């Protein structure tokens, strides 16, 4: 019997994080009262990133600029200030290595939301300065009344399977030896299934069917939603788009298990722990 503890873990950044308390967002008076309550806390930032403690937890203080309402953690209302665009901000990938999984969902929400406000101060319709409304979960233009919402950019990331082998690829910026799932942005007017099929055909030249959703993951760099899928390839002949990929090839179940076990004869380096590609591979191995 497969015990719950035997199941591969959920993707990093998964989980509710905290009660987002949507019903309070439009109640200005309630938000003001929450911001000055004894339990209220505001996220601490440095150089465009949330400050992490030595054990990888988010750092909080008494609110001084509670511009965005993140939600309620137990009895504690949580806020953050809008972060200005920092051109030379350090990469958040370093912070991710330290970040505690329990604080990861809130880290993702706060980073995406705060940076979106920093980059979207003006109305896309008429160019006027917009104002923060709904506790920070949208901006409204006083001039043309348009309302603008924090964007979420869906990205499909997928493992194509053919006769118990999986297709993995290498992007040019990967460290030596790493292979991972192929991925691409969903385009307007496209289903997730169509995006999976299109990307696999464009990047690897294969045709697929039976696309199945597996899991998703917010990826706050700056605002992606990774949608993890499996797909069945019709055949294994590859035609690789070398503008996108250094290489792509099929890996056997044994090769993938060896890579995850860190065996000395492993033929590739698997994706890092925070990547949903790793979760997809773990699910496939466990199936
Ligand atoms: Zn406008």
PDB file of C-alpha atoms and ligand atoms in Angstrom:
ATOM      1  CA  UNK A   1       0.000   0.000   0.000  1.00  0.00           C
ATOM      2  CA  UNK A   2       1.261   3.472  -0.842  1.00  0.00           C
ATOM      3  CA  UNK A   3       1.270   5.589   2.322  1.00  0.00           C
ATOM      4  CA  UNK A   4       0.700   9.337   2.134  1.00  0.00           C
ATOM      5  CA  UNK A   5       4.277   9.880   3.279  1.00  0.00           C
ATOM      6  CA  UNK A   6       5.476   7.875   0.258  1.00  0.00           C
ATOM      7  CA  UNK A   7       3.896  10.273  -2.222  1.00  0.00           C
ATOM      8  CA  UNK A   8       6.243  12.753  -3.876  1.00  0.00           C
ATOM      9  CA  UNK A   9       5.982  16.169  -2.218  1.00  0.00           C
ATOM     10  CA  UNK A  10       3.870  18.975  -3.645  1.00  0.00           C
ATOM     11  CA  UNK A  11       5.748  21.517  -5.797  1.00  0.00           C
ATOM     12  CA  UNK A  12       7.691  24.234  -3.964  1.00  0.00           C
ATOM     13  CA  UNK A  13       5.586  27.427  -3.476  1.00  0.00           C
ATOM     14  CA  UNK A  14       2.459  25.224  -3.047  1.00  0.00           C
ATOM     15  CA  UNK A  15      -0.041  25.738  -0.277  1.00  0.00           C
ATOM     16  CA  UNK A  16      -2.552  28.299   0.901  1.00  0.00           C
ATOM     17  CA  UNK A  17       0.089  30.386   2.688  1.00  0.00           C
ATOM     18  CA  UNK A  18      -2.506  32.292   4.687  1.00  0.00           C
ATOM     19  CA  UNK A  19      -6.183  33.284   4.558  1.00  0.00           C
ATOM     20  CA  UNK A  20      -6.304  35.877   1.767  1.00  0.00           C
ATOM     21  CA  UNK A  21      -9.540  37.240   3.287  1.00  0.00           C
ATOM     22  CA  UNK A  22     -10.926  38.468  -0.026  1.00  0.00           C
ATOM     23  CA  UNK A  23     -14.123  39.731   1.644  1.00  0.00           C
ATOM     24  CA  UNK A  24     -12.108  42.357   3.566  1.00  0.00           C
ATOM     25  CA  UNK A  25     -10.265  43.784   0.559  1.00  0.00           C
ATOM     26  CA  UNK A  26     -12.981  46.220  -0.464  1.00  0.00           C
ATOM     27  CA  UNK A  27     -13.664  47.375   3.116  1.00  0.00           C
ATOM     28  CA  UNK A  28     -11.314  50.362   3.526  1.00  0.00           C
ATOM     29  CA  UNK A  29     -12.350  50.996   7.130  1.00  0.00           C
ATOM     30  CA  UNK A  30     -11.762  47.376   8.123  1.00  0.00           C
ATOM     31  CA  UNK A  31      -8.312  47.345   6.469  1.00  0.00           C
ATOM     32  CA  UNK A  32      -7.318  50.560   8.262  1.00  0.00           C
ATOM     33  CA  UNK A  33      -8.398  49.071  11.608  1.00  0.00           C
ATOM     34  CA  UNK A  34      -6.494  45.838  10.887  1.00  0.00           C
ATOM     35  CA  UNK A  35      -3.316  47.757   9.977  1.00  0.00           C
ATOM     36  CA  UNK A  36      -3.187  49.434  13.407  1.00  0.00           C
ATOM     37  CA  UNK A  37      -4.209  46.360  15.412  1.00  0.00           C
ATOM     38  CA  UNK A  38      -1.694  44.930  17.894  1.00  0.00           C
ATOM     39  CA  UNK A  39      -1.242  41.725  15.859  1.00  0.00           C
ATOM     40  CA  UNK A  40      -0.615  43.477  12.516  1.00  0.00           C
ATOM     41  CA  UNK A  41       2.705  42.783  10.780  1.00  0.00           C
ATOM     42  CA  UNK A  42       4.439  44.169   7.699  1.00  0.00           C
ATOM     43  CA  UNK A  43       6.864  42.223   5.541  1.00  0.00           C
ATOM     44  CA  UNK A  44      10.476  43.382   5.660  1.00  0.00           C
ATOM     45  CA  UNK A  45      12.352  43.964   2.385  1.00  0.00           C
ATOM     46  CA  UNK A  46      15.925  44.635   1.381  1.00  0.00           C
ATOM     47  CA  UNK A  47      17.220  45.361  -2.138  1.00  0.00           C
ATOM     48  CA  UNK A  48      13.901  44.368  -3.698  1.00  0.00           C
ATOM     49  CA  UNK A  49      13.543  41.004  -1.940  1.00  0.00           C
ATOM     50  CA  UNK A  50      11.770  39.863   1.251  1.00  0.00           C
ATOM     51  CA  UNK A  51      14.223  39.577   4.137  1.00  0.00           C
ATOM     52  CA  UNK A  52      14.770  36.002   5.324  1.00  0.00           C
ATOM     53  CA  UNK A  53      15.919  34.923   8.795  1.00  0.00           C
ATOM     54  CA  UNK A  54      18.831  32.493   9.157  1.00  0.00           C
ATOM     55  CA  UNK A  55      16.312  29.631   9.183  1.00  0.00           C
ATOM     56  CA  UNK A  56      14.688  30.824   5.956  1.00  0.00           C
ATOM     57  CA  UNK A  57      11.541  32.383   7.455  1.00  0.00           C
ATOM     58  CA  UNK A  58      10.025  35.689   6.314  1.00  0.00           C
ATOM     59  CA  UNK A  59      10.788  38.673   8.574  1.00  0.00           C
ATOM     60  CA  UNK A  60       8.029  40.929   9.922  1.00  0.00           C
ATOM     61  CA  UNK A  61       7.718  44.170  11.878  1.00  0.00           C
ATOM     62  CA  UNK A  62       5.083  46.629  13.089  1.00  0.00           C
ATOM     63  CA  UNK A  63       3.417  48.192  10.012  1.00  0.00           C
ATOM     64  CA  UNK A  64       4.796  51.529   8.836  1.00  0.00           C
ATOM     65  CA  UNK A  65       3.602  51.452   5.206  1.00  0.00           C
ATOM     66  CA  UNK A  66       0.783  48.850   4.997  1.00  0.00           C
ATOM     67  CA  UNK A  67      -0.106  49.512   1.345  1.00  0.00           C
ATOM     68  CA  UNK A  68      -0.958  45.957   0.274  1.00  0.00           C
ATOM     69  CA  UNK A  69      -3.076  43.561   2.345  1.00  0.00           C
ATOM     70  CA  UNK A  70      -1.671  40.034   2.022  1.00  0.00           C
ATOM     71  CA  UNK A  71      -4.255  38.354   4.276  1.00  0.00           C
ATOM     72  CA  UNK A  72      -4.625  37.033   7.797  1.00  0.00           C
ATOM     73  CA  UNK A  73      -2.358  34.461   9.425  1.00  0.00           C
ATOM     74  CA  UNK A  74      -4.353  33.117  12.372  1.00  0.00           C
ATOM     75  CA  UNK A  75      -5.211  36.377  14.150  1.00  0.00           C
ATOM     76  CA  UNK A  76      -2.396  38.400  12.607  1.00  0.00           C
ATOM     77  CA  UNK A  77      -3.176  40.680   9.612  1.00  0.00           C
ATOM     78  CA  UNK A  78      -0.248  40.741   7.185  1.00  0.00           C
ATOM     79  CA  UNK A  79       0.716  43.688   4.974  1.00  0.00           C
ATOM     80  CA  UNK A  80       3.505  44.785   2.730  1.00  0.00           C
ATOM     81  CA  UNK A  81       4.678  48.045   1.216  1.00  0.00           C
ATOM     82  CA  UNK A  82       4.899  48.375  -2.561  1.00  0.00           C
ATOM     83  CA  UNK A  83       8.458  47.809  -3.679  1.00  0.00           C
ATOM     84  CA  UNK A  84      10.052  50.165  -6.199  1.00  0.00           C
ATOM     85  CA  UNK A  85      11.664  48.608  -9.244  1.00  0.00           C
ATOM     86  CA  UNK A  86      15.288  47.898  -8.310  1.00  0.00           C
ATOM     87  CA  UNK A  87      17.296  47.632 -11.555  1.00  0.00           C
ATOM     88  CA  UNK A  88      20.197  45.791  -9.945  1.00  0.00           C
ATOM     89  CA  UNK A  89      18.131  43.651  -7.546  1.00  0.00           C
ATOM     90  CA  UNK A  90      19.934  40.468  -6.526  1.00  0.00           C
ATOM     91  CA  UNK A  91      18.512  37.315  -8.058  1.00  0.00           C
ATOM     92  CA  UNK A  92      15.728  35.748  -6.018  1.00  0.00           C
ATOM     93  CA  UNK A  93      17.094  32.328  -6.918  1.00  0.00           C
ATOM     94  CA  UNK A  94      19.683  32.626  -4.141  1.00  0.00           C
ATOM     95  CA  UNK A  95      16.941  33.429  -1.616  1.00  0.00           C
ATOM     96  CA  UNK A  96      14.964  30.396  -2.781  1.00  0.00           C
ATOM     97  CA  UNK A  97      17.709  28.048  -1.664  1.00  0.00           C
ATOM     98  CA  UNK A  98      17.288  29.332   1.917  1.00  0.00           C
ATOM     99  CA  UNK A  99      13.515  29.911   1.909  1.00  0.00           C
ATOM    100  CA  UNK A 100      11.507  27.686   4.289  1.00  0.00           C
ATOM    101  CA  UNK A 101       8.806  25.711   2.355  1.00  0.00           C
ATOM    102  CA  UNK A 102       6.076  26.841   4.796  1.00  0.00           C
ATOM    103  CA  UNK A 103       6.758  30.505   3.960  1.00  0.00           C
ATOM    104  CA  UNK A 104       7.256  29.910   0.230  1.00  0.00           C
ATOM    105  CA  UNK A 105       3.612  30.540  -0.858  1.00  0.00           C
ATOM    106  CA  UNK A 106       3.527  33.899   0.917  1.00  0.00           C
ATOM    107  CA  UNK A 107       6.995  34.791  -0.421  1.00  0.00           C
ATOM    108  CA  UNK A 108       5.679  34.114  -3.944  1.00  0.00           C
ATOM    109  CA  UNK A 109       2.484  36.128  -3.467  1.00  0.00           C
ATOM    110  CA  UNK A 110       4.225  39.086  -1.840  1.00  0.00           C
ATOM    111  CA  UNK A 111       7.044  39.205  -4.411  1.00  0.00           C
ATOM    112  CA  UNK A 112       4.757  39.008  -7.453  1.00  0.00           C
ATOM    113  CA  UNK A 113       2.173  41.431  -6.057  1.00  0.00           C
ATOM    114  CA  UNK A 114       4.612  44.015  -4.764  1.00  0.00           C
ATOM    115  CA  UNK A 115       6.723  44.040  -7.919  1.00  0.00           C
ATOM    116  CA  UNK A 116       3.608  44.217 -10.121  1.00  0.00           C
ATOM    117  CA  UNK A 117       2.572  47.466  -8.390  1.00  0.00           C
ATOM    118  CA  UNK A 118       6.090  48.810  -8.832  1.00  0.00           C
ATOM    119  CA  UNK A 119       5.963  48.164 -12.604  1.00  0.00           C
ATOM    120  CA  UNK A 120       2.305  48.994 -13.352  1.00  0.00           C
ATOM    121  CA  UNK A 121       1.671  52.442 -11.929  1.00  0.00           C
ATOM    122  CA  UNK A 122       0.094  53.865 -15.069  1.00  0.00           C
ATOM    123  CA  UNK A 123      -3.120  52.988 -16.889  1.00  0.00           C
ATOM    124  CA  UNK A 124      -2.532  50.809 -19.959  1.00  0.00           C
ATOM    125  CA  UNK A 125      -5.618  52.374 -21.551  1.00  0.00           C
ATOM    126  CA  UNK A 126      -5.050  56.132 -21.136  1.00  0.00           C
ATOM    127  CA  UNK A 127      -1.631  56.526 -19.544  1.00  0.00           C
ATOM    128  CA  UNK A 128      -2.787  58.252 -16.345  1.00  0.00           C
ATOM    129  CA  UNK A 129      -1.463  57.376 -12.885  1.00  0.00           C
ATOM    130  CA  UNK A 130      -3.656  54.674 -11.287  1.00  0.00           C
ATOM    131  CA  UNK A 131      -4.502  54.137  -7.606  1.00  0.00           C
ATOM    132  CA  UNK A 132      -4.323  51.050  -5.409  1.00  0.00           C
ATOM    133  CA  UNK A 133      -7.747  49.540  -4.629  1.00  0.00           C
ATOM    134  CA  UNK A 134      -9.056  46.264  -3.149  1.00  0.00           C
ATOM    135  CA  UNK A 135      -6.309  46.182  -0.543  1.00  0.00           C
ATOM    136  CA  UNK A 136      -3.720  46.056  -3.318  1.00  0.00           C
ATOM    137  CA  UNK A 137      -5.280  43.296  -5.421  1.00  0.00           C
ATOM    138  CA  UNK A 138      -6.006  45.701  -8.266  1.00  0.00           C
ATOM    139  CA  UNK A 139      -5.392  49.274  -9.478  1.00  0.00           C
ATOM    140  CA  UNK A 140      -8.052  51.651 -10.778  1.00  0.00           C
ATOM    141  CA  UNK A 141      -7.701  54.542 -13.180  1.00  0.00           C
ATOM    142  CA  UNK A 142      -9.527  57.625 -11.893  1.00  0.00           C
ATOM    143  CA  UNK A 143      -9.457  59.094 -15.400  1.00  0.00           C
ATOM    144  CA  UNK A 144     -11.041  56.311 -17.532  1.00  0.00           C
ATOM    145  CA  UNK A 145     -12.295  54.002 -14.709  1.00  0.00           C
ATOM    146  CA  UNK A 146     -10.392  50.990 -16.083  1.00  0.00           C
ATOM    147  CA  UNK A 147      -9.418  48.448 -13.451  1.00  0.00           C
ATOM    148  CA  UNK A 148      -6.133  46.556 -13.805  1.00  0.00           C
ATOM    149  CA  UNK A 149      -5.407  43.267 -12.021  1.00  0.00           C
ATOM    150  CA  UNK A 150      -2.042  41.707 -11.089  1.00  0.00           C
ATOM    151  CA  UNK A 151      -1.072  39.578 -14.025  1.00  0.00           C
ATOM    152  CA  UNK A 152      -0.563  35.828 -14.004  1.00  0.00           C
ATOM    153  CA  UNK A 153       1.285  34.366 -16.988  1.00  0.00           C
ATOM    154  CA  UNK A 154       0.514  30.656 -17.548  1.00  0.00           C
ATOM    155  CA  UNK A 155       3.433  28.508 -18.668  1.00  0.00           C
ATOM    156  CA  UNK A 156       3.021  24.862 -19.641  1.00  0.00           C
ATOM    157  CA  UNK A 157       5.825  22.564 -18.532  1.00  0.00           C
ATOM    158  CA  UNK A 158       5.591  18.993 -19.667  1.00  0.00           C
ATOM    159  CA  UNK A 159       7.041  15.521 -19.821  1.00  0.00           C
ATOM    160  CA  UNK A 160       6.396  13.685 -23.072  1.00  0.00           C
ATOM    161  CA  UNK A 161       6.442   9.902 -22.660  1.00  0.00           C
ATOM    162  CA  UNK A 162       7.233   7.237 -25.253  1.00  0.00           C
ATOM    163  CA  UNK A 163       7.526   3.534 -24.366  1.00  0.00           C
ATOM    164  CA  UNK A 164       8.516   4.187 -20.745  1.00  0.00           C
ATOM    165  CA  UNK A 165      11.046   6.888 -21.628  1.00  0.00           C
ATOM    166  CA  UNK A 166      10.728  10.620 -21.045  1.00  0.00           C
ATOM    167  CA  UNK A 167      11.816  13.534 -23.212  1.00  0.00           C
ATOM    168  CA  UNK A 168      14.040  16.046 -21.381  1.00  0.00           C
ATOM    169  CA  UNK A 169      15.913  19.007 -22.769  1.00  0.00           C
ATOM    170  CA  UNK A 170      18.771  21.372 -21.989  1.00  0.00           C
ATOM    171  CA  UNK A 171      18.475  25.128 -22.139  1.00  0.00           C
ATOM    172  CA  UNK A 172      21.717  27.000 -22.877  1.00  0.00           C
ATOM    173  CA  UNK A 173      21.863  28.605 -19.395  1.00  0.00           C
ATOM    174  CA  UNK A 174      21.596  25.300 -17.465  1.00  0.00           C
ATOM    175  CA  UNK A 175      24.591  24.112 -15.445  1.00  0.00           C
ATOM    176  CA  UNK A 176      26.616  21.349 -17.117  1.00  0.00           C
ATOM    177  CA  UNK A 177      24.791  18.023 -17.327  1.00  0.00           C
ATOM    178  CA  UNK A 178      21.341  19.293 -16.361  1.00  0.00           C
ATOM    179  CA  UNK A 179      18.274  18.169 -18.299  1.00  0.00           C
ATOM    180  CA  UNK A 180      14.706  19.180 -17.446  1.00  0.00           C
ATOM    181  CA  UNK A 181      11.135  19.287 -18.725  1.00  0.00           C
ATOM    182  CA  UNK A 182      10.392  21.412 -21.795  1.00  0.00           C
ATOM    183  CA  UNK A 183       8.247  24.496 -21.187  1.00  0.00           C
ATOM    184  CA  UNK A 184       6.695  27.501 -22.886  1.00  0.00           C
ATOM    185  CA  UNK A 185       4.218  30.329 -22.406  1.00  0.00           C
ATOM    186  CA  UNK A 186       0.556  29.705 -23.182  1.00  0.00           C
ATOM    187  CA  UNK A 187      -0.523  32.044 -25.979  1.00  0.00           C
ATOM    188  CA  UNK A 188      -3.785  33.955 -26.191  1.00  0.00           C
ATOM    189  CA  UNK A 189      -6.665  31.932 -27.592  1.00  0.00           C
ATOM    190  CA  UNK A 190      -4.993  28.631 -26.710  1.00  0.00           C
ATOM    191  CA  UNK A 191      -5.929  25.775 -24.363  1.00  0.00           C
ATOM    192  CA  UNK A 192      -3.333  24.247 -22.046  1.00  0.00           C
ATOM    193  CA  UNK A 193      -3.523  21.036 -24.094  1.00  0.00           C
ATOM    194  CA  UNK A 194      -2.876  22.909 -27.340  1.00  0.00           C
ATOM    195  CA  UNK A 195       0.035  24.814 -25.778  1.00  0.00           C
ATOM    196  CA  UNK A 196       1.661  21.542 -24.626  1.00  0.00           C
ATOM    197  CA  UNK A 197       1.294  20.016 -28.100  1.00  0.00           C
ATOM    198  CA  UNK A 198       2.525  23.161 -29.875  1.00  0.00           C
ATOM    199  CA  UNK A 199       5.588  23.645 -27.661  1.00  0.00           C
ATOM    200  CA  UNK A 200       6.658  20.003 -27.949  1.00  0.00           C
ATOM    201  CA  UNK A 201       6.288  20.157 -31.721  1.00  0.00           C
ATOM    202  CA  UNK A 202       8.127  23.495 -32.030  1.00  0.00           C
ATOM    203  CA  UNK A 203      11.021  22.592 -29.722  1.00  0.00           C
ATOM    204  CA  UNK A 204      11.420  18.848 -30.309  1.00  0.00           C
ATOM    205  CA  UNK A 205       9.463  18.061 -33.482  1.00  0.00           C
ATOM    206  CA  UNK A 206       7.193  15.467 -31.853  1.00  0.00           C
ATOM    207  CA  UNK A 207       3.416  15.042 -32.022  1.00  0.00           C
ATOM    208  CA  UNK A 208       1.614  14.200 -28.777  1.00  0.00           C
ATOM    209  CA  UNK A 209      -1.842  13.168 -27.579  1.00  0.00           C
ATOM    210  CA  UNK A 210      -3.523  12.432 -24.251  1.00  0.00           C
ATOM    211  CA  UNK A 211      -2.247  15.566 -22.449  1.00  0.00           C
ATOM    212  CA  UNK A 212      -2.938  15.245 -18.711  1.00  0.00           C
ATOM    213  CA  UNK A 213      -2.686  17.943 -16.048  1.00  0.00           C
ATOM    214  CA  UNK A 214      -0.546  16.907 -13.058  1.00  0.00           C
ATOM    215  CA  UNK A 215       0.147  19.902 -10.786  1.00  0.00           C
ATOM    216  CA  UNK A 216       0.732  23.649 -10.860  1.00  0.00           C
ATOM    217  CA  UNK A 217       3.142  26.053  -9.213  1.00  0.00           C
ATOM    218  CA  UNK A 218       3.269  29.829  -8.820  1.00  0.00           C
ATOM    219  CA  UNK A 219       6.672  31.012 -10.027  1.00  0.00           C
ATOM    220  CA  UNK A 220       7.111  34.648  -8.940  1.00  0.00           C
ATOM    221  CA  UNK A 221       9.832  35.662 -11.447  1.00  0.00           C
ATOM    222  CA  UNK A 222       7.922  37.797 -12.103  1.00  0.00           C
ATOM    223  CA  UNK A 223       4.425  36.306 -12.259  1.00  0.00           C
ATOM    224  CA  UNK A 224       4.255  32.899 -13.938  1.00  0.00           C
ATOM    225  CA  UNK A 225       1.961  30.024 -13.142  1.00  0.00           C
ATOM    226  CA  UNK A 226       3.679  26.792 -14.120  1.00  0.00           C
ATOM    227  CA  UNK A 227       1.146  24.190 -15.308  1.00  0.00           C
ATOM    228  CA  UNK A 228       2.700  20.737 -15.152  1.00  0.00           C
ATOM    229  CA  UNK A 229       1.469  18.094 -17.631  1.00  0.00           C
ATOM    230  CA  UNK A 230       2.214  14.650 -19.019  1.00  0.00           C
ATOM    231  CA  UNK A 231       1.679  13.824 -22.684  1.00  0.00           C
ATOM    232  CA  UNK A 232       1.961  10.707 -24.853  1.00  0.00           C
ATOM    233  CA  UNK A 233       4.295  10.999 -27.870  1.00  0.00           C
ATOM    234  CA  UNK A 234       3.260   9.321 -31.130  1.00  0.00           C
ATOM    235  CA  UNK A 235       6.862   8.388 -31.956  1.00  0.00           C
ATOM    236  CA  UNK A 236      10.375   9.148 -30.728  1.00  0.00           C
ATOM    237  CA  UNK A 237      11.977  10.865 -33.758  1.00  0.00           C
ATOM    238  CA  UNK A 238      13.234  14.305 -32.647  1.00  0.00           C
ATOM    239  CA  UNK A 239      13.828  17.521 -34.569  1.00  0.00           C
ATOM    240  CA  UNK A 240      15.342  19.933 -32.049  1.00  0.00           C
ATOM    241  CA  UNK A 241      14.976  23.714 -32.268  1.00  0.00           C
ATOM    242  CA  UNK A 242      18.553  24.733 -31.488  1.00  0.00           C
ATOM    243  CA  UNK A 243      17.494  28.355 -30.980  1.00  0.00           C
ATOM    244  CA  UNK A 244      15.634  27.213 -27.845  1.00  0.00           C
ATOM    245  CA  UNK A 245      17.527  24.137 -26.716  1.00  0.00           C
ATOM    246  CA  UNK A 246      21.122  22.916 -26.596  1.00  0.00           C
ATOM    247  CA  UNK A 247      19.874  19.348 -26.698  1.00  0.00           C
ATOM    248  CA  UNK A 248      16.902  17.104 -26.030  1.00  0.00           C
ATOM    249  CA  UNK A 249      16.721  13.348 -25.757  1.00  0.00           C
ATOM    250  CA  UNK A 250      14.816  10.432 -24.332  1.00  0.00           C
ATOM    251  CA  UNK A 251      15.745   9.071 -20.884  1.00  0.00           C
ATOM    252  CA  UNK A 252      14.857   5.615 -19.587  1.00  0.00           C
ATOM    253  CA  UNK A 253      13.228   5.027 -16.222  1.00  0.00           C
ATOM    254  CA  UNK A 254      16.507   3.527 -15.001  1.00  0.00           C
ATOM    255  CA  UNK A 255      18.481   6.629 -16.060  1.00  0.00           C
ATOM    256  CA  UNK A 256      16.042   8.950 -14.303  1.00  0.00           C
ATOM    257  CA  UNK A 257      16.029   6.888 -11.116  1.00  0.00           C
ATOM    258  CA  UNK A 258      19.862   6.834 -11.147  1.00  0.00           C
ATOM    259  CA  UNK A 259      20.005  10.626 -11.571  1.00  0.00           C
ATOM    260  CA  UNK A 260      17.633  11.143  -8.634  1.00  0.00           C
ATOM    261  CA  UNK A 261      19.642   8.727  -6.498  1.00  0.00           C
ATOM    262  CA  UNK A 262      22.794  10.701  -7.339  1.00  0.00           C
ATOM    263  CA  UNK A 263      24.541   7.575  -8.566  1.00  0.00           C
ATOM    264  CA  UNK A 264      28.069   8.073  -9.914  1.00  0.00           C
ATOM    265  CA  UNK A 265      27.099   6.637 -13.329  1.00  0.00           C
ATOM    266  CA  UNK A 266      24.027   8.938 -13.650  1.00  0.00           C
ATOM    267  CA  UNK A 267      23.709  10.269 -17.200  1.00  0.00           C
ATOM    268  CA  UNK A 268      22.328  13.692 -16.257  1.00  0.00           C
ATOM    269  CA  UNK A 269      21.754  16.163 -13.436  1.00  0.00           C
ATOM    270  CA  UNK A 270      18.035  16.452 -12.505  1.00  0.00           C
ATOM    271  CA  UNK A 271      16.229  19.800 -12.059  1.00  0.00           C
ATOM    272  CA  UNK A 272      16.625  21.553  -8.674  1.00  0.00           C
ATOM    273  CA  UNK A 273      14.264  20.875  -5.744  1.00  0.00           C
ATOM    274  CA  UNK A 274      12.252  24.090  -6.169  1.00  0.00           C
ATOM    275  CA  UNK A 275      11.402  23.328  -9.816  1.00  0.00           C
ATOM    276  CA  UNK A 276       8.052  21.733 -10.646  1.00  0.00           C
ATOM    277  CA  UNK A 277       9.905  19.725 -13.314  1.00  0.00           C
ATOM    278  CA  UNK A 278      11.407  17.782 -10.433  1.00  0.00           C
ATOM    279  CA  UNK A 279       7.943  17.115  -8.994  1.00  0.00           C
ATOM    280  CA  UNK A 280       6.752  15.865 -12.394  1.00  0.00           C
ATOM    281  CA  UNK A 281       9.705  13.489 -12.640  1.00  0.00           C
ATOM    282  CA  UNK A 282       9.132  12.258  -9.071  1.00  0.00           C
ATOM    283  CA  UNK A 283       5.435  11.622  -9.812  1.00  0.00           C
ATOM    284  CA  UNK A 284       6.337   9.723 -12.968  1.00  0.00           C
ATOM    285  CA  UNK A 285       8.911   7.581 -11.126  1.00  0.00           C
ATOM    286  CA  UNK A 286       6.414   6.839  -8.333  1.00  0.00           C
ATOM    287  CA  UNK A 287       3.619   5.859 -10.735  1.00  0.00           C
TER     288      UNK A 287
HETATM  289 ZN1  LIG B   1      -7.140  55.081 -17.683  1.00  0.00          ZN
END
